[in-house]
Short mmCIF file of C-alpha atoms in Angstrom, two decimals:
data_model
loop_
_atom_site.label_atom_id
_atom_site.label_comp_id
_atom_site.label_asym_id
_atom_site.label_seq_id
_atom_site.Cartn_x
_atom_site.Cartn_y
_atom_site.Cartn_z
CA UNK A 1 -16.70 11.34 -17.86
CA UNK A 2 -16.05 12.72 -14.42
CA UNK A 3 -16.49 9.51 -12.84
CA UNK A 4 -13.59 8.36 -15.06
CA UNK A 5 -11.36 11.09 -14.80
CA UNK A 6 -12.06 10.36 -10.52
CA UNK A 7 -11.04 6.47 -10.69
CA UNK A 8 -8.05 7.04 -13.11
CA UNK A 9 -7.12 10.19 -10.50
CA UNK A 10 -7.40 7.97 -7.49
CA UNK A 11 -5.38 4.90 -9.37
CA UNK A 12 -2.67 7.42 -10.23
CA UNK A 13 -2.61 8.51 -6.80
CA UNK A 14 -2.94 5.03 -4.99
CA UNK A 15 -0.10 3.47 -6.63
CA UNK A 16 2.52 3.49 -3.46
CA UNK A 17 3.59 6.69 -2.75
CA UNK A 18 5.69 6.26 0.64
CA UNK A 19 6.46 2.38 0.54
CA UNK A 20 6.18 0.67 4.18
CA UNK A 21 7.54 -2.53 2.51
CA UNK A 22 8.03 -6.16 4.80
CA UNK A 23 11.83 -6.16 5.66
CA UNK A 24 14.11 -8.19 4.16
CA UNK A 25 15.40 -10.15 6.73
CA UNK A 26 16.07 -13.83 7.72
CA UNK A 27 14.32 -15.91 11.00
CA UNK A 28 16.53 -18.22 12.13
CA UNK A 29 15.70 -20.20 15.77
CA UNK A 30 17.54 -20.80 18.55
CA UNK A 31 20.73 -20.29 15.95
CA UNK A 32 19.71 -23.70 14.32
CA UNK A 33 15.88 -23.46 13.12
CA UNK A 34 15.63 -21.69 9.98
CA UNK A 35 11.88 -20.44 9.22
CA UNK A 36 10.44 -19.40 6.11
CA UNK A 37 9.09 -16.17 6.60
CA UNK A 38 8.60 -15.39 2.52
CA UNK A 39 7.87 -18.21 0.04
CA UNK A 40 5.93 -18.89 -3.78
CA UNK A 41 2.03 -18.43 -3.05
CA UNK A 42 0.27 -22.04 -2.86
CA UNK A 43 -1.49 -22.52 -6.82
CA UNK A 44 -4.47 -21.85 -5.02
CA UNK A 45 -3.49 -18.13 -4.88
CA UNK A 46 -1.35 -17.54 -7.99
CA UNK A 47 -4.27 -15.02 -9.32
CA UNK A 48 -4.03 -12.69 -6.66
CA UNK A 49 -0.30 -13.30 -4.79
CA UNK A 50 2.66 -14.36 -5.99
CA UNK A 51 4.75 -14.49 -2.93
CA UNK A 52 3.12 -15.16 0.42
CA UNK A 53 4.88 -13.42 3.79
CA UNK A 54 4.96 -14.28 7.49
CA UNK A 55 3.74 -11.40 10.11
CA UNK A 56 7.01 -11.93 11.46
CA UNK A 57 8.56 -9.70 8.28
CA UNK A 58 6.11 -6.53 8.86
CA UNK A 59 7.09 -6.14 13.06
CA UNK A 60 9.55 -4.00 14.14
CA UNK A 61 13.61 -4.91 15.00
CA UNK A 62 12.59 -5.59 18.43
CA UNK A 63 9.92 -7.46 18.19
CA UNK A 64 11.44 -9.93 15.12
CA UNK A 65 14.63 -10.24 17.33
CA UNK A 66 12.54 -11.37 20.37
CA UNK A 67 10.88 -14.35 18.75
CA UNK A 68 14.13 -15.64 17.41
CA UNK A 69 15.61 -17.10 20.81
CA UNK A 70 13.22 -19.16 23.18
CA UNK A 71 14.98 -17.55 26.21
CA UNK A 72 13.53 -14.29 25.12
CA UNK A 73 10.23 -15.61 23.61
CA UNK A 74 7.58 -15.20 26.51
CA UNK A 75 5.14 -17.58 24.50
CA UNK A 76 7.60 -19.95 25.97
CA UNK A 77 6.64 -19.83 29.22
CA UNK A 78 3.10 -20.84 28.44
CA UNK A 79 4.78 -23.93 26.70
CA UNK A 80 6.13 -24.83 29.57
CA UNK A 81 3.18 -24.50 31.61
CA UNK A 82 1.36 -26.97 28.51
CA UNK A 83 4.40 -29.25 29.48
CA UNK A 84 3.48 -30.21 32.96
CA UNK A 85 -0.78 -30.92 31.54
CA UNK A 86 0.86 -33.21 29.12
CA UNK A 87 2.04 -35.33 31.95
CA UNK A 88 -0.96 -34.64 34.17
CA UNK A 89 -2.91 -36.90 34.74
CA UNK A 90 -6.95 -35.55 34.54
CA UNK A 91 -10.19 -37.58 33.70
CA UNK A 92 -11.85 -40.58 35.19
CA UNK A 93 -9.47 -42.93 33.17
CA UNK A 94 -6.55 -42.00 35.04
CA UNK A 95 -4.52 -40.68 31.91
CA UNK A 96 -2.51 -37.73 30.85
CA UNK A 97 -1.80 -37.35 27.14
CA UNK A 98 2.07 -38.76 27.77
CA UNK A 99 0.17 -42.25 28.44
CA UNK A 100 -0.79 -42.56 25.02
CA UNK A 101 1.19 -40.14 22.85
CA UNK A 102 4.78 -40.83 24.91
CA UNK A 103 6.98 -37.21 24.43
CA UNK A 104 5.74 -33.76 22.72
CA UNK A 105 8.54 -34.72 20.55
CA UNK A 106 5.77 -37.34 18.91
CA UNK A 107 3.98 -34.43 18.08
CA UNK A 108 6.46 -32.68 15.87
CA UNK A 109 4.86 -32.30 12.13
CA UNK A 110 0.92 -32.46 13.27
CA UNK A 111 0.39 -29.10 14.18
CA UNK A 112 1.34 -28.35 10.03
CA UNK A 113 -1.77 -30.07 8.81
CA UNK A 114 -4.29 -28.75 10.90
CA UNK A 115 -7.15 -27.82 10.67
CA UNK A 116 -8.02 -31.03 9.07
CA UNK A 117 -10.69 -33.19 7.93
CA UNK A 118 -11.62 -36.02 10.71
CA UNK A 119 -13.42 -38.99 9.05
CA UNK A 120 -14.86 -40.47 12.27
CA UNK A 121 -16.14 -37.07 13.22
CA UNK A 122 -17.10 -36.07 9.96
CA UNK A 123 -16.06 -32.90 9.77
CA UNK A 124 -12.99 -30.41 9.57
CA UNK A 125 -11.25 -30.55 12.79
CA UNK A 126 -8.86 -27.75 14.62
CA UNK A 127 -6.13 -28.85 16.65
CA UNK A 128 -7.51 -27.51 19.78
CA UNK A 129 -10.54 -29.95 18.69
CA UNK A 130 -8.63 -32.58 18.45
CA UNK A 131 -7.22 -32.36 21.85
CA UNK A 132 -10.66 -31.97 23.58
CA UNK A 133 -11.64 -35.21 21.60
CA UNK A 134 -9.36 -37.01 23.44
CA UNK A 135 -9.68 -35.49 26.29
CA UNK A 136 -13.46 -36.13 26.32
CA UNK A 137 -13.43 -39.40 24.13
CA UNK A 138 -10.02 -40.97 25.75
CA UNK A 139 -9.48 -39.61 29.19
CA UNK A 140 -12.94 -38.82 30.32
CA UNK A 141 -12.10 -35.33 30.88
CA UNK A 142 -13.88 -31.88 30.63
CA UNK A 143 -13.04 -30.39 27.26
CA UNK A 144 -11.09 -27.00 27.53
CA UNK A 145 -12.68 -23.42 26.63
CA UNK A 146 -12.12 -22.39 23.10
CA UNK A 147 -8.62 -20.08 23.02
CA UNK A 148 -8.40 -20.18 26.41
CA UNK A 149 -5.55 -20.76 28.86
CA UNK A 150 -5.14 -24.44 28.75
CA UNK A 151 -6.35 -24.93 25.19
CA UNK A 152 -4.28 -22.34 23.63
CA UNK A 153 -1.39 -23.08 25.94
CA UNK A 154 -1.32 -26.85 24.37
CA UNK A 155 -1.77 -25.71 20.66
CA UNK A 156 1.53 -23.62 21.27
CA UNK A 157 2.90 -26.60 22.89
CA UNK A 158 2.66 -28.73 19.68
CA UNK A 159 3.49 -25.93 17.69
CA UNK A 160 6.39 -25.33 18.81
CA UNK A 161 7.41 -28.49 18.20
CA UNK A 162 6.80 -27.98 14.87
CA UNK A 163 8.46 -25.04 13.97
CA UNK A 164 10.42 -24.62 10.90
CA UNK A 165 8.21 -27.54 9.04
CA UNK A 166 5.95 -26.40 6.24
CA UNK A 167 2.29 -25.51 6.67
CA UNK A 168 0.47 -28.28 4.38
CA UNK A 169 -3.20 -28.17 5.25
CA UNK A 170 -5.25 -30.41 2.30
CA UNK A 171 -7.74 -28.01 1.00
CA UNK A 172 -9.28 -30.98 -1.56
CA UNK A 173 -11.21 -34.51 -0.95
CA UNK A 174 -13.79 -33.55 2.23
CA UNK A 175 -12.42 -30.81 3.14
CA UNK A 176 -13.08 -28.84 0.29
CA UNK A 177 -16.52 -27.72 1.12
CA UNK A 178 -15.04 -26.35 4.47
CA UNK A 179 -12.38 -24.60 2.45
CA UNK A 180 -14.90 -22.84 0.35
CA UNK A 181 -16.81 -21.59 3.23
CA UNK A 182 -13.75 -19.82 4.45
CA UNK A 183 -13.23 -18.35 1.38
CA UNK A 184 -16.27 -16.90 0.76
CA UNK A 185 -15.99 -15.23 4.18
CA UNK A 186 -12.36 -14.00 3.54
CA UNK A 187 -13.85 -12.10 0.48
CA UNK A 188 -16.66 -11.24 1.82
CA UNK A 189 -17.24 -7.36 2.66
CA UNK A 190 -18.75 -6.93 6.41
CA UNK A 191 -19.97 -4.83 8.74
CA UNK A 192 -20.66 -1.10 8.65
CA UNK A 193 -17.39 -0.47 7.36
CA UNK A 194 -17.69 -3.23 4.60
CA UNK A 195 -14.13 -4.33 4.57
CA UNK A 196 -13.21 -7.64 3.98
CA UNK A 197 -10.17 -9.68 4.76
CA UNK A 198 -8.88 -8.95 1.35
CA UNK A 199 -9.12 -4.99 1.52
CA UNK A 200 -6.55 -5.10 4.06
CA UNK A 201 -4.65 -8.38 3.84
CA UNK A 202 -4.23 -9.08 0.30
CA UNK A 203 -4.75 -5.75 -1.40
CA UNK A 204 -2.75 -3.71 1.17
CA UNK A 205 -0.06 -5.09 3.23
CA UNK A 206 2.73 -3.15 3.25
CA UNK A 207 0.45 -0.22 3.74
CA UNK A 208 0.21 1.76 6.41
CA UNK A 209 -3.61 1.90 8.48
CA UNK A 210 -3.78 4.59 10.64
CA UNK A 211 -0.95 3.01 13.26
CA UNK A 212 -0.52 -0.55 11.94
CA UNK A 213 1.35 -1.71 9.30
CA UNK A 214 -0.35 -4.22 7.13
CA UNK A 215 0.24 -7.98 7.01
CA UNK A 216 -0.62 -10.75 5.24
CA UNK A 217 -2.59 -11.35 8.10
CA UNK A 218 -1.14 -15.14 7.64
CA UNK A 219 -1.84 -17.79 10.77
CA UNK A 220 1.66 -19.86 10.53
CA UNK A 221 3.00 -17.45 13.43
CA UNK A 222 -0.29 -18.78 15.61
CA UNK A 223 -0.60 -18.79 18.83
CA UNK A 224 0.78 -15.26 18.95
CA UNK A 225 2.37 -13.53 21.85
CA UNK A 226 1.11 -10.50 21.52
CA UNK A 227 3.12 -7.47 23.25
CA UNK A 228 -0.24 -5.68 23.45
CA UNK A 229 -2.23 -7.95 25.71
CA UNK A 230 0.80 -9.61 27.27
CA UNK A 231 -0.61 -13.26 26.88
CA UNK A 232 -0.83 -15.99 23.57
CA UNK A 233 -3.82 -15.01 21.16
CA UNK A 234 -5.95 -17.42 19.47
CA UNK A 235 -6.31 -17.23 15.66
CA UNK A 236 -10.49 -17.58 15.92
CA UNK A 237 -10.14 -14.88 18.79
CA UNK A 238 -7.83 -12.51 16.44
CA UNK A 239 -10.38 -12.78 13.67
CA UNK A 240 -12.88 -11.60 15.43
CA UNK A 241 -10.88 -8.81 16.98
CA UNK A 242 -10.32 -7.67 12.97
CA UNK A 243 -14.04 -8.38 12.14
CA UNK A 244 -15.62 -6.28 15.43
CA UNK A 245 -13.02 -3.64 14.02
CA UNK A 246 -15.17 -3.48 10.50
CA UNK A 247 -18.20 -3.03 12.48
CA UNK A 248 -19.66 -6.05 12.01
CA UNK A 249 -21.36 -8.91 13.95
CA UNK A 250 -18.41 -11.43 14.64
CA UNK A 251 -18.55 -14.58 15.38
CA UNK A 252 -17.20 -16.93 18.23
CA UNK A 253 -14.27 -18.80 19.06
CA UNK A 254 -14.68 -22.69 17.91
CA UNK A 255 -17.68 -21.54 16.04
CA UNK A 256 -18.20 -23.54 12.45
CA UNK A 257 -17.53 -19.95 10.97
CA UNK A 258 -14.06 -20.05 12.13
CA UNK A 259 -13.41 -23.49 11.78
CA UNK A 260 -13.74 -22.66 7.89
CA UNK A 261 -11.61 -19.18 8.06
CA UNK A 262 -9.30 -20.92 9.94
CA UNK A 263 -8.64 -23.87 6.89
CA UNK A 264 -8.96 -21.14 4.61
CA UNK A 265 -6.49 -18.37 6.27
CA UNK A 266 -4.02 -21.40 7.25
CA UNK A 267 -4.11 -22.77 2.83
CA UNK A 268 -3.39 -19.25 2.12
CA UNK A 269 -0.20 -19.63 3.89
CA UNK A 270 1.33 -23.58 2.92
CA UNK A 271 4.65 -23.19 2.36
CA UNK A 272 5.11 -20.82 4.79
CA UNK A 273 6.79 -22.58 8.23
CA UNK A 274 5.37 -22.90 11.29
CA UNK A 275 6.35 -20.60 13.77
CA UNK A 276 4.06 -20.57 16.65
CA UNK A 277 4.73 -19.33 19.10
CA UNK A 278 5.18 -16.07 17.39
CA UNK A 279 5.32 -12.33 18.63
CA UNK A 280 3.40 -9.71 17.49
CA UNK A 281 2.37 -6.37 18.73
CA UNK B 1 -8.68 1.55 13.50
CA UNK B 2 -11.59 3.34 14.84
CA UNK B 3 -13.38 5.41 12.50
CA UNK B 4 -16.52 6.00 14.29
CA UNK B 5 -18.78 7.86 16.83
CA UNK B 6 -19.54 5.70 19.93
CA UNK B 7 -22.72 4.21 20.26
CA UNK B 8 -24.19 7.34 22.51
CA UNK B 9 -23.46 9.60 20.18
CA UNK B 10 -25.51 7.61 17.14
CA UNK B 11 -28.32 7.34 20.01
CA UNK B 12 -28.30 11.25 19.65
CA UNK B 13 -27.95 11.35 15.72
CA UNK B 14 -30.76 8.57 15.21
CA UNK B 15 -33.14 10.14 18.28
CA UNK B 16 -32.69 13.95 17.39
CA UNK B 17 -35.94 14.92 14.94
CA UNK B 18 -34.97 15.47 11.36
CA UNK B 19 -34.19 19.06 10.60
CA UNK B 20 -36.26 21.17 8.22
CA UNK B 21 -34.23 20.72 5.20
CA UNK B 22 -32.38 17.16 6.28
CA UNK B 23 -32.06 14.83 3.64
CA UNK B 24 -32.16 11.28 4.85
CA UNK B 25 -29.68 8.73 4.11
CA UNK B 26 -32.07 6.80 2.35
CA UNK B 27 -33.05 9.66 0.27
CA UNK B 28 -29.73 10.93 -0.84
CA UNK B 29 -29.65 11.98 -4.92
CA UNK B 30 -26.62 11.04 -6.46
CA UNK B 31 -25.60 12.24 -10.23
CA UNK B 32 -22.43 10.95 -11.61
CA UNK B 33 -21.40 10.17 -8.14
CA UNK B 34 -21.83 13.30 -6.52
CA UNK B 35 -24.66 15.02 -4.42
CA UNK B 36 -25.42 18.84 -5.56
CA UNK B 37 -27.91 19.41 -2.75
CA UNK B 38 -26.42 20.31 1.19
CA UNK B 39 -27.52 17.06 3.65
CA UNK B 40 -28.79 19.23 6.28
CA UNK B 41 -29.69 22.46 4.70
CA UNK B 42 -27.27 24.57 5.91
CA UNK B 43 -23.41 25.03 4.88
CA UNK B 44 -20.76 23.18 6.29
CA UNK B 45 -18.41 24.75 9.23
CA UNK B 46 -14.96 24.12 8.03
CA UNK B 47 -13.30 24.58 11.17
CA UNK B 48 -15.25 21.60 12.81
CA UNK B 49 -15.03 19.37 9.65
CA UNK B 50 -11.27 19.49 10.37
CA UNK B 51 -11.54 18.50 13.42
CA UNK B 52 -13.64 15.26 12.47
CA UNK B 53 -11.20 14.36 9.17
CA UNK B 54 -8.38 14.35 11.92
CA UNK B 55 -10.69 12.51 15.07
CA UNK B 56 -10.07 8.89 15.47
CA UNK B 57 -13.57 8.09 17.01
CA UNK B 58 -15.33 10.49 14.29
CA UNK B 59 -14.19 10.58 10.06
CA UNK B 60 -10.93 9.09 10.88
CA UNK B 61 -10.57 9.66 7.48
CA UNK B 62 -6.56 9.63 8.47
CA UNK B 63 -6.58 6.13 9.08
CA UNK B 64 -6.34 5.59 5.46
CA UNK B 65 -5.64 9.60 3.94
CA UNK B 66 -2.38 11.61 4.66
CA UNK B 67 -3.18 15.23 4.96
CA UNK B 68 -0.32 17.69 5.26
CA UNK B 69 -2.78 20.46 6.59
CA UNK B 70 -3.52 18.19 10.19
CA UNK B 71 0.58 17.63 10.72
CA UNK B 72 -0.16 17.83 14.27
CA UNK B 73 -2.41 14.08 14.14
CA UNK B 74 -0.08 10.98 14.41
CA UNK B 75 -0.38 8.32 12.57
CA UNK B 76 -1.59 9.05 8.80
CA UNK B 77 -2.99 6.28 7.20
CA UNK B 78 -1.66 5.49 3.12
CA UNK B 79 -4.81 2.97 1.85
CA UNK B 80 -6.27 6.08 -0.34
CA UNK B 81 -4.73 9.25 -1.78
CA UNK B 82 -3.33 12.00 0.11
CA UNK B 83 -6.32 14.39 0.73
CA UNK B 84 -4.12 17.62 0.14
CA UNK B 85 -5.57 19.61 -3.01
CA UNK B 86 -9.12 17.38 -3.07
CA UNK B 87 -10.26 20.65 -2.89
CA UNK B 88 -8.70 21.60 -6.48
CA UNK B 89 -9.18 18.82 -7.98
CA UNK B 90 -13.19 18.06 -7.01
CA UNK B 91 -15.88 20.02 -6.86
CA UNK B 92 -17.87 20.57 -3.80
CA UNK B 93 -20.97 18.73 -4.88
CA UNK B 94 -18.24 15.94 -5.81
CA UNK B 95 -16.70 15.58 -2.37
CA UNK B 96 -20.28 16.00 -0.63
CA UNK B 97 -20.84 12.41 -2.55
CA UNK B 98 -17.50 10.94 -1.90
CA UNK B 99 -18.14 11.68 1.33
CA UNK B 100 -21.33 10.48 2.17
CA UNK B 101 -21.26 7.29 -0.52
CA UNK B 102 -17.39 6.78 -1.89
CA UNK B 103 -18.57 3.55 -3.63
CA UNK B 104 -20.92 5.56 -6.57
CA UNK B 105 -18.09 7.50 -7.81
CA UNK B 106 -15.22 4.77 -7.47
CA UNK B 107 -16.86 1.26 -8.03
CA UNK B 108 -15.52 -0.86 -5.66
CA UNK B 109 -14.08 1.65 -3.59
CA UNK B 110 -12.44 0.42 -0.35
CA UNK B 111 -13.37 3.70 1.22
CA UNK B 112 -16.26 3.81 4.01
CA UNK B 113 -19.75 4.99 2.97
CA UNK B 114 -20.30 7.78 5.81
CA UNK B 115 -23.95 8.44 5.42
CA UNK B 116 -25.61 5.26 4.83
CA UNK B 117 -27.39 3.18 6.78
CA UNK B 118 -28.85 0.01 4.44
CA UNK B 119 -27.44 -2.88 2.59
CA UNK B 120 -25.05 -3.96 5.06
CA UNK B 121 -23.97 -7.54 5.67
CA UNK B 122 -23.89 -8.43 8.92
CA UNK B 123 -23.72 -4.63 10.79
CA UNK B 124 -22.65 -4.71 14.35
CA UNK B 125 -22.75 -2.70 17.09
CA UNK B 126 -20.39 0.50 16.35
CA UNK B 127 -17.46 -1.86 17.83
CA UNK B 128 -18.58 -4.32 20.41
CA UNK B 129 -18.71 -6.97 18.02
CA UNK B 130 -22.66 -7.58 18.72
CA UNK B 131 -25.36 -7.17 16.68
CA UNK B 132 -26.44 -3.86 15.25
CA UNK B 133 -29.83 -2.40 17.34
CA UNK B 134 -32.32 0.29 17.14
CA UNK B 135 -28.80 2.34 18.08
CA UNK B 136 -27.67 1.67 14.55
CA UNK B 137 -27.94 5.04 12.43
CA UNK B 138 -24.93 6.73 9.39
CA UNK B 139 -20.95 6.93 10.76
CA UNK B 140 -21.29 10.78 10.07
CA UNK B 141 -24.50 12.98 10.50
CA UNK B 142 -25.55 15.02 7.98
CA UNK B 143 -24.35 18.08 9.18
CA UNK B 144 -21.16 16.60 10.01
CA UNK B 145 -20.39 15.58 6.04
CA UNK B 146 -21.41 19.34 5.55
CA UNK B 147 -18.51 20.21 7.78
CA UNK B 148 -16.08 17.87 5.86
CA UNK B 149 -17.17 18.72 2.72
CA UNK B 150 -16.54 22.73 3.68
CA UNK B 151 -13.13 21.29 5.01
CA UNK B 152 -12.12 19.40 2.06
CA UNK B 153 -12.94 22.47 -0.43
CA UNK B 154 -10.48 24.29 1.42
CA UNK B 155 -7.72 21.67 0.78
CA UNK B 156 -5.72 23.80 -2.50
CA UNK B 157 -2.56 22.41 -3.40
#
């Protein structure tokens, strides 16, 4: 009786008191790219969202006003710097990726349906992946370090050239097993503290924990610029920042773990546009 | 969020020799959620349980509770209920098991369990992101609950 007079206390009492909702505000780039920040939730969610929500809408003025001009985006620089390795030539086959691929601008759309299921590989496939495999299949080069400098530098690259298009990652067919994998982690309580990705993503953004204010904890915005370490953050490399933070074992960059979050996280958010670089705090 | 005691400080909680009186975290009785018997044997020190309610590396029970009694700490967390009459409106063998074991009284709770130590799935290293060692011991010792458990019973609206 107690017990029930506790929970129906605590529901009372949980139900928002001081609301720390996203803004309402609009993301248009450059004064001609218009991104999606707020959008239906893909089927696969309609039991536990109905509307899905970039990062970009739970930052402050300052930081939402920096992301929408490239002049003022510093991700931007580390495009540029992705630029020049596109027309580098590296590996014993004398090739840069502008030998094959031509422009960036050839690029523009791809970055949307990653991660994605690679049928001569036979598995699900990350854009960084993707790169090494031709760098290591194509050009006979060494593959780049996981969310590292050049790696992460080139999946902002052909992000950016992607901006504004919806995120449309196929979560059926192969990659469905993959899919489920991720899910199961997202729901899955860890660590000493035994949160899960849900206790704070899906059950309280908006909310305020401790300093930070609660997003969906979406990946569209990836690779974030993020204000707080000065430098573009991978999405494996934030996931395990918020896993070490629960207290748990975490896993690594370009591990199979994260492969499967990062299908998962990135489904959670189709509809949503891509907006890498982002900034975040 | 850091809600924790660093990894020397559990070396001292886990090496220290159980106190006469010291109920282990594996040994805790629960009834209807809450725990009628003290964890260490002695009463709680109010004074120092408000200091580890408001302490980011100890309860950092802020993180997710406003209190209107620690005004002076930045930064208060709204993922539970303000804390401000808990006193009123629980009793003290109540809070004792909210405190040490949140999930018994509210199923599902999203609140930390501060004085447990098994059934974890995969427990790390306080924060380092590394497996959990022979370091590994409760977030809270038992005479720290005591201390927010005194604190909390003061909390009248």
């Amino acid at each position: 009786m107690r017990k029930l007079t506790g929970a129906i206390l605590a529901t009372l009492l949980t139900t928002p008191v001081a609301f720390a909702d996203p803004v309402d505000d609009t993301l248009v780039l450059n004064e001609e790219t218009e991104i999606v920040t707020r959008t239906a939730a893909p089927d696969h969610l309609s039991d536990s969202l109905d509307e899905v929500m970039s990062g970009w809408l739970f930052r402050g003025k300052e930081t939402r006003a920096m992301q929408a001009d490239d002049f003022d985006n510093p991700g931007m620089i580390f495009v540029e710097q992705a630029m020049d390795s596109w027309n580098a030539v590296d590996g014993s086959e004398g090739k840069s990726c502008a030998s094959c691929h031509d422009g960036l601008e050839t690029m523009a759309g791809v970055k949307a349906t990653y991660p994605k299921w690679d049928e001569a590989a036979g598995k699900v496939q990350t854009l960084q992946m993707q790169v090494n495999e031709c760098r290591t299949e194509r050009m006979g080069a060494e593959a780049w370090p996981y969310d590292k400098g050049n790696a992460i530098n080139m999946e902002a690259a052909l992000s950016s050239v992607s901006r504004g298009l919806p995120v449309n990652v196929a979560i059926d067919g192969p990659a469905k097993e993959t899919w489920e994998q991720g899910k199961d982690m997202y729901y899955t309580r860890t660590g000493q503290l035994e949160l899960s990705c849900a206790n704070c993503h899906e059950d309280n953004y908006g909310n305020m924990i401790r300093a930070d204010h609660l997003s969906q904890g979406q990946i569209n915005g990836f690779p974030v610029y993020r204000l707080k370490n000065t430098k573009l953050n991978g999405s494996h490399s934030r996931f395990k920042g918020c896993i070490r933070d629960t207290r748990a074992e975490t896993y690594k960059p370009g591990s199979p773990e994260f492969i499967a979050l990062e299908l998962y996280v990135t489904s959670r958010g189709n509809g949503l546009s891509v907006e890498g670089p982002s900034i975040r705090n | 969020m850091k809600i924790s005691l660093t990894g020397a400080v559990f070396g001292a909680v886990m090496a220290s020799a159980v106190y006469a009186g010291e109920v282990l975290p594996t040994a805790v009785a629960f009834t209807d959620g809450a725990v009628e018997q003290s964890l260490s044997g002695m009463p709680g020190d109010a004074a120092n349980g408000r200091l580890i309610v408001g302490d980011k590396k100890k309860g950092n029970c802020v993180a997710c509770h406003q209190v209107s009694d620690l005004a002076d700490v930045p930064f208060q967390g709204e993922i539970g209920p303000p804390l401000d009459g808990a006193g009123e409106r629980w009793s003290e063998a109540e809070l004792r098991g909210i405190v040490a074991n949140a999930k018994i009284m509210f199923e599902d709770s999203m609140m930390p369990s501060f004085y447990k130590t098994e059934g974890f799935i995969r427990p790390g290293k306080a924060y380092t992101g590394k497996a959990a060692d022979d370091t590994f011991g409760p977030l809270l010792g038992a005479q720290q609950i005591e201390d927010v458990v005194a604190y909390l019973t003061t909390l009248k609206e």
